[in-house]
PDB file of C-alpha atoms and ligand atoms in Angstrom:
ATOM      1  CA  MET W   1       0.000   0.000   0.000  1.00  0.00           C
ATOM      2  CA  LYS W   2       0.988   3.621  -0.462  1.00  0.00           C
ATOM      3  CA  CYS W   3       1.006   6.736   1.701  1.00  0.00           C
ATOM      4  CA  ASP W   4      -1.718   9.195   0.607  1.00  0.00           C
ATOM      5  CA  GLN W   5       0.550  12.141   1.338  1.00  0.00           C
ATOM      6  CA  CYS W   6       3.964  11.284  -0.103  1.00  0.00           C
ATOM      7  CA  GLY W   7       3.224   8.131  -2.113  1.00  0.00           C
ATOM      8  CA  GLN W   8       5.841   6.105  -0.303  1.00  0.00           C
ATOM      9  CA  GLU W   9       5.407   2.334  -0.388  1.00  0.00           C
ATOM     10  CA  MET W  10       4.829   0.806   3.021  1.00  0.00           C
ATOM     11  CA  SER W  11       3.566  -2.348   4.630  1.00  0.00           C
ATOM     12  CA  GLU W  12       0.170  -2.392   6.290  1.00  0.00           C
ATOM     13  CA  GLY W  13       1.784  -2.715   9.709  1.00  0.00           C
ATOM     14  CA  ASP W  14       3.579   0.613   9.201  1.00  0.00           C
ATOM     15  CA  SER W  15       0.531   2.558   8.115  1.00  0.00           C
ATOM     16  CA  TYR W  16      -1.485   5.076  10.104  1.00  0.00           C
ATOM     17  CA  THR W  17      -4.973   6.358   9.488  1.00  0.00           C
ATOM     18  CA  HIS W  18      -5.727  10.032  10.015  1.00  0.00           C
ATOM     19  CA  ARG W  19      -9.003  11.656   8.949  1.00  0.00           C
ATOM     20  CA  GLY W  20      -9.634   8.944   6.389  1.00  0.00           C
ATOM     21  CA  GLU W  21      -6.152   9.090   4.877  1.00  0.00           C
ATOM     22  CA  THR W  22      -3.646   6.284   4.958  1.00  0.00           C
ATOM     23  CA  LEU W  23      -0.269   7.699   5.933  1.00  0.00           C
ATOM     24  CA  CYS W  24       3.285   6.532   6.462  1.00  0.00           C
ATOM     25  CA  GLU W  25       4.855   7.120   9.852  1.00  0.00           C
ATOM     26  CA  ASP W  26       6.718  10.263   8.738  1.00  0.00           C
ATOM     27  CA  CYS W  27       3.653  12.007   7.351  1.00  0.00           C
ATOM     28  CA  TYR W  28       1.532  10.938  10.298  1.00  0.00           C
ATOM     29  CA  LEU W  29       4.019  12.360  12.790  1.00  0.00           C
ATOM     30  CA  ASP W  30       4.289  15.576  10.763  1.00  0.00           C
ATOM     31  CA  ILE W  31       0.544  16.081  10.894  1.00  0.00           C
ATOM     32  CA  ARG W  32       0.238  15.186  14.554  1.00  0.00           C
ATOM     33  CA  LEU W  33       3.087  17.530  15.437  1.00  0.00           C
ATOM     34  CA  GLU W  34       1.558  20.374  13.480  1.00  0.00           C
ATOM     35  CA  VAL W  35      -1.897  19.960  14.969  1.00  0.00           C
ATOM     36  CA  LYS W  36      -0.469  19.698  18.458  1.00  0.00           C
ATOM     37  CA  ALA W  37       1.846  22.652  17.859  1.00  0.00           C
ATOM     38  CA  CYS W  38      -1.051  24.937  17.010  1.00  0.00           C
ATOM     39  CA  ASP W  39      -3.450  23.535  19.528  1.00  0.00           C
ATOM     40  CA  PRO W  40      -4.980  26.820  20.802  1.00  0.00           C
ATOM     41  CA  TRP W  41      -6.223  27.580  17.333  1.00  0.00           C
ATOM     42  CA  ALA W  42      -6.713  24.077  15.983  1.00  0.00           C
ATOM     43  CA  VAL W  43      -9.656  23.783  18.339  1.00  0.00           C
ATOM     44  CA  TYR W  44     -11.299  26.906  16.992  1.00  0.00           C
ATOM     45  CA  SER W  45     -10.278  26.710  13.360  1.00  0.00           C
ATOM     46  CA  ALA W  46     -12.421  23.621  12.918  1.00  0.00           C
ATOM     47  CA  THR W  47     -15.549  25.753  13.109  1.00  0.00           C
ATOM     48  CA  HIS W  48     -14.407  29.387  13.109  1.00  0.00           C
ATOM     49  CA  SER W  49     -11.879  31.466  11.299  1.00  0.00           C
ATOM     50  CA  ARG W  50      -9.317  33.167  13.523  1.00  0.00           C
ATOM     51  CA  GLU W  51     -11.107  36.505  13.240  1.00  0.00           C
ATOM     52  CA  SER W  52     -14.496  35.248  14.289  1.00  0.00           C
ATOM     53  CA  ALA W  53     -12.954  33.468  17.261  1.00  0.00           C
ATOM     54  CA  ASP W  54     -11.421  36.806  18.232  1.00  0.00           C
ATOM     55  CA  PHE W  55      -7.894  35.517  17.936  1.00  0.00           C
ATOM     56  CA  LYS W  56      -5.728  38.357  16.826  1.00  0.00           C
ATOM     57  CA  GLY W  57      -1.993  38.883  16.862  1.00  0.00           C
ATOM     58  CA  THR W  58      -0.401  36.730  19.491  1.00  0.00           C
ATOM     59  CA  ASP W  59      -3.527  35.659  21.385  1.00  0.00           C
ATOM     60  CA  GLY W  60      -3.397  31.980  22.207  1.00  0.00           C
ATOM     61  CA  LEU W  61       0.361  31.657  21.886  1.00  0.00           C
ATOM     62  CA  THR W  62       2.607  30.336  24.612  1.00  0.00           C
ATOM     63  CA  ASP W  63       5.020  32.774  26.263  1.00  0.00           C
ATOM     64  CA  LEU W  64       7.899  31.263  24.335  1.00  0.00           C
ATOM     65  CA  GLN W  65       6.093  31.682  21.020  1.00  0.00           C
ATOM     66  CA  LYS W  66       5.350  35.309  21.932  1.00  0.00           C
ATOM     67  CA  GLU W  67       9.021  35.867  22.715  1.00  0.00           C
ATOM     68  CA  ILE W  68      10.084  34.464  19.361  1.00  0.00           C
ATOM     69  CA  TYR W  69       7.472  36.523  17.547  1.00  0.00           C
ATOM     70  CA  ALA W  70       8.501  39.687  19.447  1.00  0.00           C
ATOM     71  CA  LEU W  71      12.120  39.047  18.509  1.00  0.00           C
ATOM     72  CA  VAL W  72      11.265  38.608  14.834  1.00  0.00           C
ATOM     73  CA  LYS W  73       9.188  41.789  14.873  1.00  0.00           C
ATOM     74  CA  SER W  74      11.742  43.913  16.699  1.00  0.00           C
ATOM     75  CA  LYS W  75      14.595  42.859  14.426  1.00  0.00           C
ATOM     76  CA  GLY W  76      12.600  42.715  11.224  1.00  0.00           C
ATOM     77  CA  ARG W  77      14.387  39.535  10.223  1.00  0.00           C
ATOM     78  CA  VAL W  78      16.369  36.922  12.090  1.00  0.00           C
ATOM     79  CA  THR W  79      17.994  33.615  11.293  1.00  0.00           C
ATOM     80  CA  ARG W  80      17.037  30.449  13.157  1.00  0.00           C
ATOM     81  CA  GLU W  81      20.497  30.431  14.681  1.00  0.00           C
ATOM     82  CA  GLU W  82      19.997  33.936  16.099  1.00  0.00           C
ATOM     83  CA  VAL W  83      16.713  32.978  17.723  1.00  0.00           C
ATOM     84  CA  ILE W  84      18.194  29.785  19.146  1.00  0.00           C
ATOM     85  CA  GLU W  85      21.096  31.728  20.618  1.00  0.00           C
ATOM     86  CA  GLU W  86      19.067  34.692  21.847  1.00  0.00           C
ATOM     87  CA  LEU W  87      16.392  32.639  23.601  1.00  0.00           C
ATOM     88  CA  ASN W  88      18.591  29.694  24.486  1.00  0.00           C
ATOM     89  CA  LEU W  89      16.507  27.066  22.675  1.00  0.00           C
ATOM     90  CA  SER W  90      17.334  23.628  21.403  1.00  0.00           C
ATOM     91  CA  GLU W  91      17.095  22.927  17.677  1.00  0.00           C
ATOM     92  CA  GLN W  92      14.051  20.739  18.361  1.00  0.00           C
ATOM     93  CA  GLU W  93      12.248  23.425  20.374  1.00  0.00           C
ATOM     94  CA  MET W  94      12.922  25.962  17.680  1.00  0.00           C
ATOM     95  CA  GLN W  95      11.545  23.590  15.055  1.00  0.00           C
ATOM     96  CA  THR W  96       8.339  23.048  17.012  1.00  0.00           C
ATOM     97  CA  GLN W  97       7.750  26.702  17.890  1.00  0.00           C
ATOM     98  CA  LEU W  98       8.499  27.828  14.369  1.00  0.00           C
ATOM     99  CA  ALA W  99       6.032  25.313  12.959  1.00  0.00           C
ATOM    100  CA  THR W 100       3.325  26.871  15.128  1.00  0.00           C
ATOM    101  CA  LEU W 101       4.169  30.456  14.254  1.00  0.00           C
ATOM    102  CA  ARG W 102       4.229  29.626  10.550  1.00  0.00           C
ATOM    103  CA  HIS W 103       1.064  27.603  10.780  1.00  0.00           C
ATOM    104  CA  CYS W 104      -0.684  30.541  12.456  1.00  0.00           C
ATOM    105  CA  GLU W 105       0.644  32.896   9.778  1.00  0.00           C
ATOM    106  CA  LEU W 106       2.632  35.098  12.124  1.00  0.00           C
ATOM    107  CA  VAL W 107       6.044  34.533  10.574  1.00  0.00           C
ATOM    108  CA  LYS W 108       7.369  33.174   7.309  1.00  0.00           C
ATOM    109  CA  GLY W 109      10.651  32.164   5.791  1.00  0.00           C
ATOM    110  CA  HIS W 110      12.433  34.608   3.513  1.00  0.00           C
ATOM    111  CA  LYS W 111      15.426  33.671   1.406  1.00  0.00           C
ATOM    112  CA  GLN W 112      18.005  36.371   0.873  1.00  0.00           C
ATOM    113  CA  GLY W 113      21.248  35.477  -0.817  1.00  0.00           C
ATOM    114  CA  ASP W 114      22.280  32.133   0.612  1.00  0.00           C
ATOM    115  CA  LYS W 115      20.569  32.691   3.954  1.00  0.00           C
ATOM    116  CA  VAL W 116      17.024  31.966   5.052  1.00  0.00           C
ATOM    117  CA  TYR W 117      15.556  34.516   7.435  1.00  0.00           C
ATOM    118  CA  ILE W 118      12.427  34.450   9.535  1.00  0.00           C
ATOM    119  CA  ILE W 119      10.369  37.583   8.976  1.00  0.00           C
ATOM    120  CA  PRO W 120       6.939  38.816  10.125  1.00  0.00           C
ATOM    121  CA  TYR W 121       4.158  37.366   7.979  1.00  0.00           C
ATOM    122  CA  SER W 122       2.569  40.622   6.973  1.00  0.00           C
TER     123      SER W 122
HETATM  124 ZN1   ZN C   1       4.111   9.669   3.695  1.00  0.00          ZN
END
């Protein structure tokens, strides 16, 4: 059988089912991580848009996510390495927090030269 997301071949024992899709372990974990990462809004976004749920700006974020967002806003653009150093995060924490902030459309990646910066979304 094949993964509905990436098309990778897998055995039935390695497959996961999520919202009617058959997924490989990698894709399943990606989705679970993303949903969990944006939990405050995932709950609402099922039935409401962010606006109608009165979520604006950084409402619903954890303190750490607010700190990262504040840093990005104050500097205009930062690299992942700068954030990790400034806030003393692990690579894994940074990955998780960034996934949330991107998912909630607060920050986005911006390639400039050979570097990728994190910049405010709008
Ligand atoms: Zn997959």
